[in-house]
């Protein structure tokens, strides 16, 4: 906990106190009192009410989670297969390569691996972002 | 040690479906959360307890999403705060005058743990001051001034940028001080 950002209750001398500190000292004192006199609200009845309202099982099961993830992956692959313009992408990539360059098998393989890695990376990033954003 | 205990309870609740383990978590964190929600809802006790109850149920449902490196209390507060925000957005929070507040079912419970009357008035006064701020600023100020979290911690708990937290604190404190001065005048 950093003390430089937190309101202190110390009684600094007037000369050293900034205008803001002087302005909000009463406020800090009020919250300090409230903090020191915070009541306790723990009771068994509330606990029972919450426990009686809980669903039978917590969250989704891990098995089901994989089913949903696998289903999403399959749908994505089908969508790519039917709607993705592979020829267009190949033409675009090849247009970046100078005509004077002779492509070897290794060059093409490296290019394919690079493109597939980038696509998989983007898909994983999208999945992670969505998964994290749900709650 | 505290964090380790929480982690074990969460594992039990998640993998063994041990509701008593989750009950221990409820027992452990209900007091702080119920107080925090009272401060955010202008001391509307029934609403605050409803929000906390919903937060615990939501936490149980989403327990598999809890990141072990985070503090369970912070995660829980965020869920409760999100519930509060949803409530405000849907229904426009009705701020009832304290004198006209109807007796809630929880009043009997509160009496059981009732602090002195002047203490109760102190907390209501703080809640009333906070109610003049918009919900996000209210929560930031509560976490900063009452819970004594750092600005970075508040940013993490609420999922808002650090700069926004700083702005809320600077403007919120001035606003609260003005409200306090008017209240005393």
Tab-separated table of C-alpha atoms in Angstrom:
chain	number	residue	atom	x	y	z
A	1	UNK	CA	0.000	0.000	0.000
A	2	UNK	CA	1.462	3.282	-0.986
A	3	UNK	CA	1.255	6.076	1.478
A	4	UNK	CA	1.809	8.759	-1.101
A	5	UNK	CA	-1.663	8.328	-2.538
A	6	UNK	CA	-3.638	7.451	0.525
A	7	UNK	CA	-5.254	10.103	2.724
A	8	UNK	CA	-3.436	10.231	5.998
A	9	UNK	CA	-4.947	11.094	9.356
A	10	UNK	CA	-1.745	12.546	10.724
A	11	UNK	CA	-1.864	16.093	11.969
A	12	UNK	CA	0.774	17.751	9.872
A	13	UNK	CA	1.707	21.306	10.644
A	14	UNK	CA	-0.337	23.949	8.894
A	15	UNK	CA	2.632	25.222	6.966
A	16	UNK	CA	3.322	21.869	5.414
A	17	UNK	CA	-0.233	20.976	4.629
A	18	UNK	CA	-1.275	21.546	1.078
A	19	UNK	CA	-4.496	23.353	0.339
A	20	UNK	CA	-6.126	20.110	-0.737
A	21	UNK	CA	-5.151	18.314	2.457
A	22	UNK	CA	-6.604	21.129	4.520
A	23	UNK	CA	-9.791	21.072	2.467
A	24	UNK	CA	-10.402	17.380	2.868
A	25	UNK	CA	-9.123	16.764	6.399
A	26	UNK	CA	-12.663	16.727	7.832
A	27	UNK	CA	-13.658	14.262	5.158
A	28	UNK	CA	-10.722	11.981	5.895
A	29	UNK	CA	-11.568	12.139	9.592
A	30	UNK	CA	-15.185	11.182	8.879
A	31	UNK	CA	-14.157	8.149	6.833
A	32	UNK	CA	-11.565	7.223	9.427
A	33	UNK	CA	-14.277	7.201	12.112
A	34	UNK	CA	-16.569	5.137	9.904
A	35	UNK	CA	-13.758	2.677	9.200
A	36	UNK	CA	-12.916	2.278	12.878
A	37	UNK	CA	-16.543	1.779	13.849
A	38	UNK	CA	-17.608	-0.470	10.994
A	39	UNK	CA	-20.338	-2.812	12.236
A	40	UNK	CA	-20.277	-6.565	11.661
A	41	UNK	CA	-22.984	-8.048	9.487
A	42	UNK	CA	-21.999	-11.698	9.611
A	43	UNK	CA	-24.970	-13.843	10.557
A	44	UNK	CA	-25.960	-17.446	10.054
A	45	UNK	CA	-29.378	-16.637	8.596
A	46	UNK	CA	-27.894	-14.753	5.681
A	47	UNK	CA	-25.502	-17.639	5.142
A	48	UNK	CA	-28.423	-20.087	5.028
A	49	UNK	CA	-30.371	-17.901	2.602
A	50	UNK	CA	-27.406	-17.796	0.218
A	51	UNK	CA	-26.705	-21.524	0.473
A	52	UNK	CA	-30.373	-22.358	-0.152
A	53	UNK	CA	-30.323	-20.193	-3.288
A	54	UNK	CA	-27.251	-21.811	-4.843
A	55	UNK	CA	-27.661	-23.990	-7.933
A	56	UNK	CA	-26.923	-27.693	-7.629
A	57	UNK	CA	-23.452	-27.425	-9.109
A	58	UNK	CA	-20.983	-24.535	-9.504
A	59	UNK	CA	-20.211	-23.213	-12.956
A	60	UNK	CA	-19.965	-25.258	-16.094
A	61	UNK	CA	-18.189	-28.587	-15.972
A	62	UNK	CA	-14.778	-28.917	-17.574
A	63	UNK	CA	-15.959	-31.638	-19.938
A	64	UNK	CA	-18.774	-29.476	-21.174
A	65	UNK	CA	-16.352	-26.593	-21.597
A	66	UNK	CA	-14.283	-28.673	-24.027
A	67	UNK	CA	-17.415	-29.696	-25.925
A	68	UNK	CA	-18.329	-26.047	-26.440
A	69	UNK	CA	-14.771	-25.107	-27.431
A	70	UNK	CA	-14.537	-28.008	-29.883
A	71	UNK	CA	-17.936	-27.155	-31.376
A	72	UNK	CA	-16.823	-23.548	-31.853
A	73	UNK	CA	-13.606	-24.674	-33.516
A	74	UNK	CA	-15.472	-26.958	-35.925
A	75	UNK	CA	-17.950	-24.235	-36.846
A	76	UNK	CA	-15.027	-21.860	-37.438
A	77	UNK	CA	-13.226	-24.354	-39.666
A	78	UNK	CA	-16.374	-25.025	-41.686
A	79	UNK	CA	-16.945	-21.286	-42.075
A	80	UNK	CA	-13.336	-20.860	-43.269
A	81	UNK	CA	-13.644	-23.748	-45.712
A	82	UNK	CA	-16.822	-22.484	-47.318
A	83	UNK	CA	-16.414	-18.717	-47.147
A	84	UNK	CA	-12.686	-17.988	-47.072
A	85	UNK	CA	-11.087	-16.933	-50.342
A	86	UNK	CA	-7.875	-18.970	-50.215
A	87	UNK	CA	-7.008	-18.120	-53.838
A	88	UNK	CA	-7.282	-14.397	-53.086
A	89	UNK	CA	-4.993	-14.678	-50.081
A	90	UNK	CA	-2.429	-16.703	-52.048
A	91	UNK	CA	-2.468	-14.137	-54.858
A	92	UNK	CA	-2.023	-11.271	-52.382
A	93	UNK	CA	0.878	-12.958	-50.626
A	94	UNK	CA	2.567	-13.865	-53.897
A	95	UNK	CA	2.208	-10.283	-55.137
A	96	UNK	CA	4.575	-9.191	-52.352
A	97	UNK	CA	7.317	-11.477	-53.627
A	98	UNK	CA	9.531	-9.956	-56.316
A	99	UNK	CA	9.328	-11.789	-59.633
A	100	UNK	CA	13.114	-11.947	-59.802
A	101	UNK	CA	13.114	-14.205	-56.716
A	102	UNK	CA	13.052	-17.930	-57.323
A	103	UNK	CA	11.039	-19.699	-54.615
A	104	UNK	CA	12.392	-22.931	-53.291
A	105	UNK	CA	10.297	-25.602	-51.568
A	106	UNK	CA	11.739	-24.458	-48.229
A	107	UNK	CA	10.650	-20.866	-48.888
A	108	UNK	CA	7.104	-21.930	-49.654
A	109	UNK	CA	7.002	-24.221	-46.620
A	110	UNK	CA	8.231	-21.427	-44.348
A	111	UNK	CA	5.606	-19.093	-45.818
A	112	UNK	CA	2.805	-21.583	-45.221
A	113	UNK	CA	3.959	-22.253	-41.672
A	114	UNK	CA	4.155	-18.514	-40.994
A	115	UNK	CA	0.676	-17.842	-42.329
A	116	UNK	CA	-0.861	-20.771	-40.452
A	117	UNK	CA	0.894	-19.707	-37.220
A	118	UNK	CA	-0.409	-16.161	-37.604
A	119	UNK	CA	-3.953	-17.434	-38.207
A	120	UNK	CA	-3.839	-19.810	-35.228
A	121	UNK	CA	-2.382	-17.036	-33.055
A	122	UNK	CA	-5.158	-14.657	-34.051
A	123	UNK	CA	-7.791	-17.323	-33.350
A	124	UNK	CA	-6.315	-18.075	-29.906
A	125	UNK	CA	-6.160	-14.379	-29.079
A	126	UNK	CA	-9.816	-13.975	-30.083
A	127	UNK	CA	-10.799	-17.010	-27.955
A	128	UNK	CA	-8.826	-15.796	-24.927
A	129	UNK	CA	-10.226	-12.265	-25.185
A	130	UNK	CA	-13.806	-13.555	-25.394
A	131	UNK	CA	-13.315	-16.021	-22.550
A	132	UNK	CA	-11.782	-13.334	-20.319
A	133	UNK	CA	-14.440	-10.746	-21.129
A	134	UNK	CA	-17.406	-12.887	-20.089
A	135	UNK	CA	-17.120	-11.915	-16.414
B	1	UNK	CA	-2.264	-17.989	4.629
B	2	UNK	CA	-5.655	-16.373	4.191
B	3	UNK	CA	-5.335	-16.600	0.414
B	4	UNK	CA	-4.297	-20.245	0.593
B	5	UNK	CA	-7.329	-21.069	2.700
B	6	UNK	CA	-9.572	-19.338	0.195
B	7	UNK	CA	-7.965	-21.292	-2.626
B	8	UNK	CA	-8.614	-24.596	-0.873
B	9	UNK	CA	-12.239	-23.682	-0.191
B	10	UNK	CA	-12.713	-22.682	-3.820
B	11	UNK	CA	-11.186	-25.954	-5.020
B	12	UNK	CA	-13.502	-27.917	-2.717
B	13	UNK	CA	-16.559	-26.011	-3.892
B	14	UNK	CA	-15.584	-26.327	-7.533
B	15	UNK	CA	-14.310	-29.885	-7.797
B	16	UNK	CA	-16.130	-31.655	-4.950
B	17	UNK	CA	-19.290	-29.525	-5.194
B	18	UNK	CA	-18.841	-28.829	-1.493
B	19	UNK	CA	-21.434	-26.176	-0.708
B	20	UNK	CA	-20.294	-25.979	2.899
B	21	UNK	CA	-16.877	-24.865	1.674
B	22	UNK	CA	-18.569	-22.123	-0.283
B	23	UNK	CA	-20.653	-21.383	2.809
B	24	UNK	CA	-17.428	-20.704	4.674
B	25	UNK	CA	-16.460	-18.192	1.991
B	26	UNK	CA	-19.885	-16.557	2.362
B	27	UNK	CA	-19.393	-16.444	6.099
B	28	UNK	CA	-15.952	-14.944	5.681
B	29	UNK	CA	-16.788	-12.131	3.276
B	30	UNK	CA	-20.457	-11.296	3.801
B	31	UNK	CA	-19.902	-8.649	6.445
B	32	UNK	CA	-17.510	-6.471	4.449
B	33	UNK	CA	-19.554	-6.840	1.303
B	34	UNK	CA	-22.878	-6.089	2.986
B	35	UNK	CA	-21.381	-2.953	4.507
B	36	UNK	CA	-19.877	-1.860	1.183
B	37	UNK	CA	-23.180	-2.324	-0.630
B	38	UNK	CA	-24.972	-0.350	2.074
B	39	UNK	CA	-22.556	2.499	1.422
B	40	UNK	CA	-23.143	2.328	-2.327
B	41	UNK	CA	-26.948	2.166	-2.045
B	42	UNK	CA	-27.397	5.114	0.312
B	43	UNK	CA	-27.898	2.656	3.180
B	44	UNK	CA	-30.787	0.822	1.536
B	45	UNK	CA	-30.377	-2.330	3.593
B	46	UNK	CA	-32.792	-4.586	1.746
B	47	UNK	CA	-31.325	-3.662	-1.636
B	48	UNK	CA	-27.766	-4.042	-0.357
B	49	UNK	CA	-28.442	-7.518	0.996
B	50	UNK	CA	-30.199	-8.543	-2.217
B	51	UNK	CA	-27.179	-7.398	-4.226
B	52	UNK	CA	-24.789	-9.296	-1.971
B	53	UNK	CA	-26.922	-12.429	-2.137
B	54	UNK	CA	-27.002	-12.218	-5.929
B	55	UNK	CA	-23.244	-11.644	-5.976
B	56	UNK	CA	-22.586	-14.811	-3.992
B	57	UNK	CA	-24.873	-16.845	-6.253
B	58	UNK	CA	-23.198	-15.400	-9.348
B	59	UNK	CA	-19.771	-16.116	-7.867
B	60	UNK	CA	-20.756	-19.733	-7.233
B	61	UNK	CA	-21.986	-20.115	-10.803
B	62	UNK	CA	-18.824	-18.549	-12.228
B	63	UNK	CA	-16.358	-20.039	-9.769
B	64	UNK	CA	-14.445	-21.771	-12.574
B	65	UNK	CA	-13.607	-18.340	-13.978
B	66	UNK	CA	-11.910	-17.137	-10.804
B	67	UNK	CA	-8.189	-16.559	-11.379
B	68	UNK	CA	-6.258	-18.022	-8.486
B	69	UNK	CA	-3.745	-15.177	-8.437
B	70	UNK	CA	-6.504	-12.648	-7.676
B	71	UNK	CA	-7.984	-12.007	-4.247
B	72	UNK	CA	-11.370	-13.658	-3.821
B	73	UNK	CA	-12.672	-10.636	-1.893
B	74	UNK	CA	-11.750	-8.302	-4.778
B	75	UNK	CA	-13.377	-10.592	-7.337
B	76	UNK	CA	-16.487	-10.804	-5.185
B	77	UNK	CA	-16.651	-7.028	-4.775
B	78	UNK	CA	-16.445	-6.588	-8.531
B	79	UNK	CA	-19.337	-8.981	-9.085
B	80	UNK	CA	-21.438	-7.178	-6.465
B	81	UNK	CA	-20.507	-3.781	-7.908
B	82	UNK	CA	-21.468	-4.938	-11.414
B	83	UNK	CA	-24.811	-6.060	-10.005
B	84	UNK	CA	-25.260	-2.647	-8.428
B	85	UNK	CA	-24.438	-0.943	-11.732
B	86	UNK	CA	-26.967	-3.127	-13.540
B	87	UNK	CA	-29.569	-2.224	-10.956
B	88	UNK	CA	-28.870	1.492	-11.353
B	89	UNK	CA	-29.015	1.279	-15.129
B	90	UNK	CA	-32.243	-0.692	-15.152
B	91	UNK	CA	-34.280	0.970	-12.482
B	92	UNK	CA	-32.656	4.294	-11.636
B	93	UNK	CA	-31.682	4.023	-7.998
B	94	UNK	CA	-34.420	5.370	-5.752
B	95	UNK	CA	-32.894	7.284	-2.881
B	96	UNK	CA	-35.318	7.131	-0.002
B	97	UNK	CA	-35.093	9.598	2.831
B	98	UNK	CA	-33.712	7.787	5.828
B	99	UNK	CA	-36.678	8.704	8.063
B	100	UNK	CA	-39.148	7.266	5.561
B	101	UNK	CA	-37.249	4.074	4.939
B	102	UNK	CA	-39.601	1.146	5.519
B	103	UNK	CA	-38.595	-1.559	7.957
B	104	UNK	CA	-36.938	-4.363	6.081
B	105	UNK	CA	-36.810	-8.036	6.932
B	106	UNK	CA	-33.171	-7.564	7.840
B	107	UNK	CA	-33.865	-4.956	10.479
B	108	UNK	CA	-34.217	-7.595	13.152
B	109	UNK	CA	-30.831	-8.976	12.154
B	110	UNK	CA	-29.316	-5.541	12.270
B	111	UNK	CA	-30.639	-4.994	15.749
B	112	UNK	CA	-28.971	-8.191	16.809
B	113	UNK	CA	-25.625	-6.667	15.877
B	114	UNK	CA	-26.731	-3.108	16.315
B	115	UNK	CA	-23.970	-0.636	16.933
B	116	UNK	CA	-24.678	2.403	19.062
B	117	UNK	CA	-27.151	4.787	17.507
B	118	UNK	CA	-24.558	7.458	16.892
B	119	UNK	CA	-22.416	4.905	15.073
B	120	UNK	CA	-25.323	3.963	12.833
B	121	UNK	CA	-25.919	7.621	12.059
B	122	UNK	CA	-22.268	8.035	11.193
B	123	UNK	CA	-22.422	5.263	8.578
B	124	UNK	CA	-25.676	6.554	7.143
B	125	UNK	CA	-24.150	10.013	6.933
B	126	UNK	CA	-21.209	8.654	4.935
B	127	UNK	CA	-23.566	6.692	2.677
B	128	UNK	CA	-25.704	9.781	2.185
B	129	UNK	CA	-22.676	11.852	1.206
B	130	UNK	CA	-21.564	9.192	-1.275
B	131	UNK	CA	-25.034	9.053	-2.823
B	132	UNK	CA	-24.451	12.457	-4.422
B	133	UNK	CA	-21.751	10.946	-6.624
B	134	UNK	CA	-22.310	8.845	-9.721
B	135	UNK	CA	-22.077	5.094	-9.067
B	136	UNK	CA	-18.559	4.559	-10.436
B	137	UNK	CA	-17.084	7.501	-8.517
B	138	UNK	CA	-18.991	6.406	-5.414
B	139	UNK	CA	-17.393	2.972	-5.556
B	140	UNK	CA	-13.907	4.378	-6.178
B	141	UNK	CA	-14.209	6.736	-3.212
B	142	UNK	CA	-15.529	3.967	-0.976
B	143	UNK	CA	-12.646	1.668	-1.902
B	144	UNK	CA	-10.115	4.474	-1.467
B	145	UNK	CA	-11.303	6.295	1.618
B	146	UNK	CA	-12.938	3.459	3.523
B	147	UNK	CA	-11.272	0.241	2.374
B	148	UNK	CA	-7.892	1.970	1.967
B	149	UNK	CA	-7.039	0.313	-1.318
B	150	UNK	CA	-4.340	1.892	-3.468
B	151	UNK	CA	-5.247	3.516	-6.754
B	152	UNK	CA	-3.757	0.596	-8.677
B	153	UNK	CA	-5.737	-1.902	-6.619
B	154	UNK	CA	-8.941	0.029	-7.275
B	155	UNK	CA	-8.129	0.056	-10.970
B	156	UNK	CA	-7.696	-3.734	-10.885
B	157	UNK	CA	-10.785	-4.414	-8.783
B	158	UNK	CA	-13.100	-2.244	-10.850
B	159	UNK	CA	-11.480	-2.900	-14.203
B	160	UNK	CA	-11.097	0.780	-15.092
B	161	UNK	CA	-7.955	2.683	-16.150
B	162	UNK	CA	-5.670	4.107	-13.459
B	163	UNK	CA	-6.131	7.627	-14.846
B	164	UNK	CA	-9.882	7.355	-14.414
B	165	UNK	CA	-9.406	6.241	-10.807
B	166	UNK	CA	-7.194	9.274	-10.120
B	167	UNK	CA	-9.743	11.618	-11.655
B	168	UNK	CA	-12.550	10.077	-9.608
B	169	UNK	CA	-10.528	10.438	-6.418
B	170	UNK	CA	-9.541	14.059	-7.008
B	171	UNK	CA	-12.962	15.274	-8.076
B	172	UNK	CA	-14.860	12.980	-5.748
B	173	UNK	CA	-13.025	14.121	-2.642
B	174	UNK	CA	-13.687	17.751	-3.449
B	175	UNK	CA	-17.324	17.002	-4.106
B	176	UNK	CA	-17.680	15.047	-0.877
B	177	UNK	CA	-15.975	17.814	1.079
B	178	UNK	CA	-18.401	20.354	-0.355
B	179	UNK	CA	-21.287	18.082	0.593
B	180	UNK	CA	-19.907	17.691	4.082
B	181	UNK	CA	-19.552	21.437	4.517
B	182	UNK	CA	-23.133	21.999	3.358
B	183	UNK	CA	-24.332	19.216	5.642
B	184	UNK	CA	-22.653	20.805	8.625
B	185	UNK	CA	-23.774	24.338	7.778
